[in-house]
Amino acid sequence: MPRASTQNARPALRRLPTRPSRMVQAVVSRLLPLLFRSQGLELSHRDAAEGLARAFAAQQSGACNLLIAFRHPSTRDPVVMADLFWNGIPRAARRLKLQLPRPIQLRFLYDRGIPIWAGPVIGWLLQRSGGIAIHRGRLDRPALAQARGALAQGRYPLVVAPEGATNNLSGEMAPLEPGVAQLAFWAAEDLEKANDERPLEVLPIGIHYSWRHPNWIALQARLASLERHLGINCTDAGPDNPETTSRDRLIQIGMNLLKALEQLERLKPDPAQTFSERIDAYRRHGLAKAETHFGLRAVGNLQERCRRIEQAAWDRIYREGVDQLPPLQRSLADWEAREADLQLTRMRLVEHFTSVSGHYISDRADFDRFAEMLLLVEEAIGWIEDKPWKGQPSLGPQRVELQLGRALPVRPRLSQYRSNRREAMQLFMQDLEQALVALMPDASRATTTATTTETGEL
């Protein structure tokens, strides 16, 4: 996410309507293969496309309603999913001789903040592709009502990312947000009230990125560049055991970066603390300072706290009637917006490290995980310095694999939902989490909120 500095209060964020355009979708679908070719990204989704072709054929014939829940490890996921839906599924349907009465169209939820940092063109494309903008830091009733209506009506499948945001790790999943379960149960109740007997199914989709050819030489060169940037004495790479050497160097880079952040926040860590304990203390301290500024309670996991801070900052930056304020009040509003932006910047810095669990590499020390952690560190440094980190040399072309899991029926769970809503939603989210983890070929032992007791793990 690019860094943007706010100097003045701005008009309130308007609601972005959903304005799907088949022409825009057709143009984008033809451009996607060119985009992937230019990026060197190889897609593998034949089996997933065939399974979804069968599901979409049933959905378009009125046999079921579909809620699609996908893993969200990368900012490239939307275009990868778009290629699956607009190119992969039609090809699979022709291959299987399945009839799709209508072109593939979808409704999907996306964060209202994306057009702020990605720009109006991306926002326009999201609207024209069937996107429903939602404020994730507050109860966005209009967006939830639109998503609920689309899911219950069933003409278009609803697509959501239960993790809510990217964590940049293919082998570890962020905590899932319960909103997907609530939407599913709401829609199931609406179907029952309308005497509509169609089943409602949740289809999990796994997304996994990997490098096609491990390039340890390039990785070592990128580590050396980081070491020079942080003033660390460079270590010669061990040719016989690049995994061990890279791990030690990455740990040292992480420790130096963490030390700089602790100095920024005037933190004095206990020498007996592990790396995981120190980074957790930094995250809690950074969020607590922002929450104190906005008068927020520190409840929920890291992701939930970040979203509330973001919304509180937006409420102070984007204001109703700001252009009609008298000069003094406008100056004070600008002042408050700058202070809110400072706390938002602090939260964003913490957010860069929500994916660091302390055990990702030690669980599975392969090239892909080293490369992902390297990119996380490079992105964080680039964000701190307010300029993109130009990582050279290239780590090489990547491959992304999409897998379709077994459908999770919702309506058989309605009786349990009526008797104990919280328990029913928890059980549903547990089943969905297990389904998504099962689609991860090298899943870590826990979600990204886990910690470790071993010193110096990443």
mmCIF file of C-alpha atoms in Angstrom, residues 75-318:
data_model
loop_
_atom_site.group_PDB
_atom_site.id
_atom_site.type_symbol
_atom_site.label_atom_id
_atom_site.label_comp_id
_atom_site.label_asym_id
_atom_site.label_seq_id
_atom_site.Cartn_x
_atom_site.Cartn_y
_atom_site.Cartn_z
ATOM 1 C CA THR A 75 -2.622 -7.853 -3.810
ATOM 2 C CA ARG A 76 -2.584 -9.739 -7.130
ATOM 3 C CA ASP A 77 -5.411 -12.014 -5.983
ATOM 4 C CA PRO A 78 -8.212 -9.897 -7.528
ATOM 5 C CA VAL A 79 -6.770 -10.122 -11.049
ATOM 6 C CA VAL A 80 -5.931 -13.808 -10.575
ATOM 7 C CA MET A 81 -9.507 -14.477 -9.469
ATOM 8 C CA ALA A 82 -10.853 -12.364 -12.338
ATOM 9 C CA ASP A 83 -8.954 -14.540 -14.809
ATOM 10 C CA LEU A 84 -10.340 -17.658 -13.149
ATOM 11 C CA PHE A 85 -13.928 -16.405 -13.383
ATOM 12 C CA TRP A 86 -13.917 -14.611 -16.734
ATOM 13 C CA ASN A 87 -11.489 -16.824 -18.665
ATOM 14 C CA GLY A 88 -10.941 -20.096 -16.820
ATOM 15 C CA ILE A 89 -14.557 -21.021 -16.078
ATOM 16 C CA PRO A 90 -15.885 -20.382 -19.628
ATOM 17 C CA ARG A 91 -13.032 -22.471 -21.074
ATOM 18 C CA ALA A 92 -13.730 -25.268 -18.602
ATOM 19 C CA ALA A 93 -17.451 -25.162 -19.382
ATOM 20 C CA ARG A 94 -16.752 -25.552 -23.099
ATOM 21 C CA ARG A 95 -14.329 -28.382 -22.368
ATOM 22 C CA LEU A 96 -16.918 -30.170 -20.211
ATOM 23 C CA LYS A 97 -19.770 -29.311 -22.621
ATOM 24 C CA LEU A 98 -21.678 -27.505 -19.866
ATOM 25 C CA GLN A 99 -24.265 -24.871 -20.678
ATOM 26 C CA LEU A 100 -23.774 -21.467 -19.060
ATOM 27 C CA PRO A 101 -26.884 -19.475 -20.041
ATOM 28 C CA ARG A 102 -25.308 -16.139 -19.078
ATOM 29 C CA PRO A 103 -21.822 -14.622 -19.097
ATOM 30 C CA ILE A 104 -20.064 -14.913 -15.753
ATOM 31 C CA GLN A 105 -20.948 -11.958 -13.548
ATOM 32 C CA LEU A 106 -20.231 -11.569 -9.849
ATOM 33 C CA ARG A 107 -20.738 -9.390 -6.827
ATOM 34 C CA PHE A 108 -17.807 -9.040 -4.467
ATOM 35 C CA LEU A 109 -16.891 -7.050 -1.378
ATOM 36 C CA TYR A 110 -13.879 -4.753 -1.423
ATOM 37 C CA ASP A 111 -12.425 -2.332 1.104
ATOM 38 C CA ARG A 112 -13.594 1.272 0.648
ATOM 39 C CA GLY A 113 -10.022 2.342 1.325
ATOM 40 C CA ILE A 114 -8.646 0.740 -1.838
ATOM 41 C CA PRO A 115 -9.611 3.623 -4.168
ATOM 42 C CA ILE A 116 -7.994 6.029 -1.681
ATOM 43 C CA TRP A 117 -4.506 4.532 -1.978
ATOM 44 C CA ALA A 118 -4.794 2.755 -5.347
ATOM 45 C CA GLY A 119 -6.403 5.678 -7.167
ATOM 46 C CA PRO A 120 -9.725 6.494 -8.872
ATOM 47 C CA VAL A 121 -9.047 4.306 -11.924
ATOM 48 C CA ILE A 122 -8.852 1.188 -9.755
ATOM 49 C CA GLY A 123 -11.971 2.311 -7.911
ATOM 50 C CA TRP A 124 -13.789 2.739 -11.225
ATOM 51 C CA LEU A 125 -12.710 -0.738 -12.375
ATOM 52 C CA LEU A 126 -13.901 -2.282 -9.107
ATOM 53 C CA GLN A 127 -17.297 -0.629 -9.508
ATOM 54 C CA ARG A 128 -17.589 -1.741 -13.141
ATOM 55 C CA SER A 129 -16.598 -5.301 -12.239
ATOM 56 C CA GLY A 130 -19.440 -5.769 -9.749
ATOM 57 C CA GLY A 131 -17.720 -4.628 -6.557
ATOM 58 C CA ILE A 132 -19.552 -3.594 -3.388
ATOM 59 C CA ALA A 133 -17.477 -1.083 -1.396
ATOM 60 C CA ILE A 134 -17.566 -1.621 2.371
ATOM 61 C CA HIS A 135 -16.139 0.280 5.331
ATOM 62 C CA ARG A 136 -14.467 -2.486 7.314
ATOM 63 C CA GLY A 137 -13.862 -0.376 10.435
ATOM 64 C CA ARG A 138 -17.537 0.167 11.233
ATOM 65 C CA LEU A 139 -20.937 -1.400 10.714
ATOM 66 C CA ASP A 140 -21.591 -0.501 7.080
ATOM 67 C CA ARG A 141 -25.302 -1.278 6.901
ATOM 68 C CA PRO A 142 -25.890 -0.245 3.248
ATOM 69 C CA ALA A 143 -23.010 -2.407 1.976
ATOM 70 C CA LEU A 144 -24.037 -5.369 4.134
ATOM 71 C CA ALA A 145 -27.646 -5.036 2.993
ATOM 72 C CA GLN A 146 -26.564 -4.983 -0.653
ATOM 73 C CA ALA A 147 -24.334 -8.038 -0.196
ATOM 74 C CA ARG A 148 -27.053 -9.868 1.727
ATOM 75 C CA GLY A 149 -29.616 -9.091 -0.943
ATOM 76 C CA ALA A 150 -27.329 -10.257 -3.740
ATOM 77 C CA LEU A 151 -26.594 -13.526 -1.954
ATOM 78 C CA ALA A 152 -30.238 -14.243 -1.154
ATOM 79 C CA GLN A 153 -31.454 -13.279 -4.637
ATOM 80 C CA GLY A 154 -28.861 -15.613 -6.106
ATOM 81 C CA ARG A 155 -28.553 -14.277 -9.637
ATOM 82 C CA TYR A 156 -24.881 -13.480 -9.055
ATOM 83 C CA PRO A 157 -22.489 -15.402 -6.806
ATOM 84 C CA LEU A 158 -21.045 -13.314 -3.982
ATOM 85 C CA VAL A 159 -17.252 -13.402 -3.593
ATOM 86 C CA VAL A 160 -15.532 -12.491 -0.307
ATOM 87 C CA ALA A 161 -12.077 -12.755 1.282
ATOM 88 C CA PRO A 162 -12.690 -13.954 4.865
ATOM 89 C CA GLU A 163 -9.228 -12.754 5.952
ATOM 90 C CA GLY A 164 -10.299 -9.218 5.092
ATOM 91 C CA ALA A 165 -6.889 -8.124 3.824
ATOM 92 C CA THR A 166 -3.665 -9.530 2.430
ATOM 93 C CA ASN A 167 -0.977 -10.991 4.696
ATOM 94 C CA ASN A 168 1.591 -11.562 1.896
ATOM 95 C CA LEU A 169 2.172 -15.162 3.002
ATOM 96 C CA SER A 170 1.004 -18.137 0.955
ATOM 97 C CA GLY A 171 1.790 -20.634 3.701
ATOM 98 C CA GLU A 172 0.036 -18.980 6.628
ATOM 99 C CA MET A 173 -3.480 -17.642 6.972
ATOM 100 C CA ALA A 174 -4.560 -14.534 8.856
ATOM 101 C CA PRO A 175 -7.471 -14.799 11.309
ATOM 102 C CA LEU A 176 -10.809 -14.998 9.515
ATOM 103 C CA GLU A 177 -13.410 -12.299 10.040
ATOM 104 C CA PRO A 178 -16.847 -13.584 11.154
ATOM 105 C CA GLY A 179 -18.744 -11.387 8.701
ATOM 106 C CA VAL A 180 -18.773 -14.121 6.059
ATOM 107 C CA ALA A 181 -20.648 -16.449 8.434
ATOM 108 C CA GLN A 182 -23.140 -13.726 9.329
ATOM 109 C CA LEU A 183 -23.830 -12.986 5.669
ATOM 110 C CA ALA A 184 -24.333 -16.672 4.944
ATOM 111 C CA PHE A 185 -26.821 -17.155 7.780
ATOM 112 C CA TRP A 186 -28.700 -13.959 6.960
ATOM 113 C CA ALA A 187 -29.119 -15.049 3.351
ATOM 114 C CA ALA A 188 -30.181 -18.559 4.407
ATOM 115 C CA GLU A 189 -32.858 -17.040 6.649
ATOM 116 C CA ASP A 190 -34.026 -14.794 3.811
ATOM 117 C CA LEU A 191 -34.338 -17.792 1.503
ATOM 118 C CA GLU A 192 -36.396 -19.668 4.063
ATOM 119 C CA LYS A 193 -38.699 -16.707 4.709
ATOM 120 C CA ALA A 194 -39.310 -16.426 0.965
ATOM 121 C CA ASN A 195 -40.126 -20.173 0.767
ATOM 122 C CA ASP A 196 -37.183 -20.512 -1.587
ATOM 123 C CA GLU A 197 -35.850 -24.067 -1.363
ATOM 124 C CA ARG A 198 -32.562 -23.453 -3.164
ATOM 125 C CA PRO A 199 -29.526 -24.557 -1.148
ATOM 126 C CA LEU A 200 -26.896 -21.989 -0.233
ATOM 127 C CA GLU A 201 -23.344 -23.269 -0.561
ATOM 128 C CA VAL A 202 -20.021 -21.736 0.432
ATOM 129 C CA LEU A 203 -17.159 -22.650 -1.903
ATOM 130 C CA PRO A 204 -13.629 -22.239 -0.465
ATOM 131 C CA ILE A 205 -10.826 -21.365 -2.894
ATOM 132 C CA GLY A 206 -7.161 -21.636 -2.010
ATOM 133 C CA ILE A 207 -4.520 -19.407 -3.633
ATOM 134 C CA HIS A 208 -0.844 -20.301 -3.369
ATOM 135 C CA TYR A 209 2.103 -18.412 -4.896
ATOM 136 C CA SER A 210 5.550 -19.889 -5.406
ATOM 137 C CA TRP A 211 8.716 -19.183 -7.368
ATOM 138 C CA ARG A 212 9.126 -21.417 -10.382
ATOM 139 C CA HIS A 213 12.900 -21.748 -9.924
ATOM 140 C CA PRO A 214 14.525 -21.084 -6.508
ATOM 141 C CA ASN A 215 17.228 -18.469 -7.054
ATOM 142 C CA TRP A 216 19.365 -18.485 -3.920
ATOM 143 C CA ILE A 217 22.030 -16.276 -5.534
ATOM 144 C CA ALA A 218 19.497 -13.492 -6.141
ATOM 145 C CA LEU A 219 18.104 -13.925 -2.628
ATOM 146 C CA GLN A 220 21.571 -13.608 -1.092
ATOM 147 C CA ALA A 221 22.220 -10.477 -3.162
ATOM 148 C CA ARG A 222 18.969 -8.922 -1.947
ATOM 149 C CA LEU A 223 19.896 -9.760 1.657
ATOM 150 C CA ALA A 224 23.283 -8.105 1.145
ATOM 151 C CA SER A 225 21.561 -4.965 -0.146
ATOM 152 C CA LEU A 226 19.377 -4.836 2.972
ATOM 153 C CA GLU A 227 22.386 -5.382 5.204
ATOM 154 C CA ARG A 228 24.226 -2.469 3.616
ATOM 155 C CA HIS A 229 21.137 -0.286 3.940
ATOM 156 C CA LEU A 230 20.816 -1.074 7.648
ATOM 157 C CA GLY A 231 24.533 -0.802 8.371
ATOM 158 C CA ILE A 232 25.022 -4.504 9.097
ATOM 159 C CA ASN A 233 28.352 -6.158 8.419
ATOM 160 C CA CYS A 234 27.674 -8.415 5.432
ATOM 161 C CA THR A 235 28.169 -12.146 5.833
ATOM 162 C CA ASP A 236 29.416 -14.292 2.994
ATOM 163 C CA ALA A 237 26.736 -16.722 1.850
ATOM 164 C CA GLY A 238 27.335 -20.354 2.635
ATOM 165 C CA PRO A 239 27.245 -22.175 -0.709
ATOM 166 C CA ASP A 240 26.624 -25.560 0.876
ATOM 167 C CA ASN A 241 23.715 -24.542 3.087
ATOM 168 C CA PRO A 242 21.968 -21.415 1.764
ATOM 169 C CA GLU A 243 18.906 -22.066 3.949
ATOM 170 C CA THR A 244 20.826 -21.758 7.222
ATOM 171 C CA THR A 245 22.879 -18.783 6.061
ATOM 172 C CA SER A 246 19.833 -16.946 4.705
ATOM 173 C CA ARG A 247 17.898 -17.623 7.891
ATOM 174 C CA ASP A 248 20.651 -16.187 10.097
ATOM 175 C CA ARG A 249 21.034 -13.114 7.898
ATOM 176 C CA LEU A 250 17.291 -12.511 7.714
ATOM 177 C CA ILE A 251 17.039 -12.783 11.497
ATOM 178 C CA GLN A 252 19.800 -10.199 11.900
ATOM 179 C CA ILE A 253 18.075 -7.865 9.445
ATOM 180 C CA GLY A 254 14.791 -8.288 11.296
ATOM 181 C CA MET A 255 16.418 -7.618 14.661
ATOM 182 C CA ASN A 256 18.072 -4.419 13.394
ATOM 183 C CA LEU A 257 14.840 -3.168 11.867
ATOM 184 C CA LEU A 258 12.935 -3.943 15.069
ATOM 185 C CA LYS A 259 15.571 -2.149 17.141
ATOM 186 C CA ALA A 260 15.132 0.976 15.008
ATOM 187 C CA LEU A 261 11.352 0.844 15.462
ATOM 188 C CA GLU A 262 11.726 0.377 19.222
ATOM 189 C CA GLN A 263 13.953 3.449 19.353
ATOM 190 C CA LEU A 264 11.340 5.397 17.394
ATOM 191 C CA GLU A 265 8.687 4.496 19.971
ATOM 192 C CA ARG A 266 11.082 4.913 22.944
ATOM 193 C CA LEU A 267 10.646 1.264 23.894
ATOM 194 C CA LYS A 268 13.201 -0.446 26.122
ATOM 195 C CA PRO A 269 12.815 -4.205 25.626
ATOM 196 C CA ASP A 270 13.798 -6.715 28.260
ATOM 197 C CA PRO A 271 17.021 -8.474 27.156
ATOM 198 C CA ALA A 272 15.376 -11.783 28.036
ATOM 199 C CA GLN A 273 12.541 -11.231 25.549
ATOM 200 C CA THR A 274 12.456 -13.293 22.375
ATOM 201 C CA PHE A 275 12.131 -11.727 18.925
ATOM 202 C CA SER A 276 8.435 -12.658 18.853
ATOM 203 C CA GLU A 277 7.805 -11.102 22.255
ATOM 204 C CA ARG A 278 9.590 -7.906 21.253
ATOM 205 C CA ILE A 279 7.704 -7.491 17.991
ATOM 206 C CA ASP A 280 4.427 -8.239 19.760
ATOM 207 C CA ALA A 281 5.247 -5.565 22.345
ATOM 208 C CA TYR A 282 6.009 -3.100 19.542
ATOM 209 C CA ARG A 283 2.715 -3.852 17.804
ATOM 210 C CA ARG A 284 0.679 -3.503 21.002
ATOM 211 C CA HIS A 285 2.444 -0.260 21.916
ATOM 212 C CA GLY A 286 1.914 1.304 18.488
ATOM 213 C CA LEU A 287 -1.768 0.422 18.379
ATOM 214 C CA ALA A 288 -2.304 1.532 21.985
ATOM 215 C CA LYS A 289 -0.887 4.995 21.232
ATOM 216 C CA ALA A 290 -3.203 5.408 18.252
ATOM 217 C CA GLU A 291 -6.193 4.076 20.204
ATOM 218 C CA THR A 292 -5.475 6.474 23.072
ATOM 219 C CA HIS A 293 -5.405 9.388 20.635
ATOM 220 C CA PHE A 294 -8.804 8.443 19.193
ATOM 221 C CA GLY A 295 -10.349 7.306 22.489
ATOM 222 C CA LEU A 296 -10.785 3.714 21.318
ATOM 223 C CA ARG A 297 -10.864 0.572 23.430
ATOM 224 C CA ALA A 298 -8.166 -2.030 22.782
ATOM 225 C CA VAL A 299 -10.412 -5.001 22.012
ATOM 226 C CA GLY A 300 -10.183 -7.693 19.349
ATOM 227 C CA ASN A 301 -7.265 -9.063 17.366
ATOM 228 C CA LEU A 302 -4.640 -6.969 15.595
ATOM 229 C CA GLN A 303 -6.591 -6.781 12.350
ATOM 230 C CA GLU A 304 -9.790 -5.629 14.082
ATOM 231 C CA ARG A 305 -7.934 -2.975 16.061
ATOM 232 C CA CYS A 306 -6.228 -1.701 12.903
ATOM 233 C CA ARG A 307 -9.565 -1.353 11.127
ATOM 234 C CA ARG A 308 -11.107 0.653 13.989
ATOM 235 C CA ILE A 309 -8.106 2.992 14.073
ATOM 236 C CA GLU A 310 -8.351 3.426 10.312
ATOM 237 C CA GLN A 311 -12.032 4.313 10.533
ATOM 238 C CA ALA A 312 -11.440 6.761 13.395
ATOM 239 C CA ALA A 313 -8.747 8.488 11.336
ATOM 240 C CA TRP A 314 -10.982 8.640 8.278
ATOM 241 C CA ASP A 315 -13.770 10.203 10.367
ATOM 242 C CA ARG A 316 -11.408 13.063 11.197
ATOM 243 C CA ILE A 317 -9.846 13.418 7.754
ATOM 244 C CA TYR A 318 -13.003 13.059 5.629
#
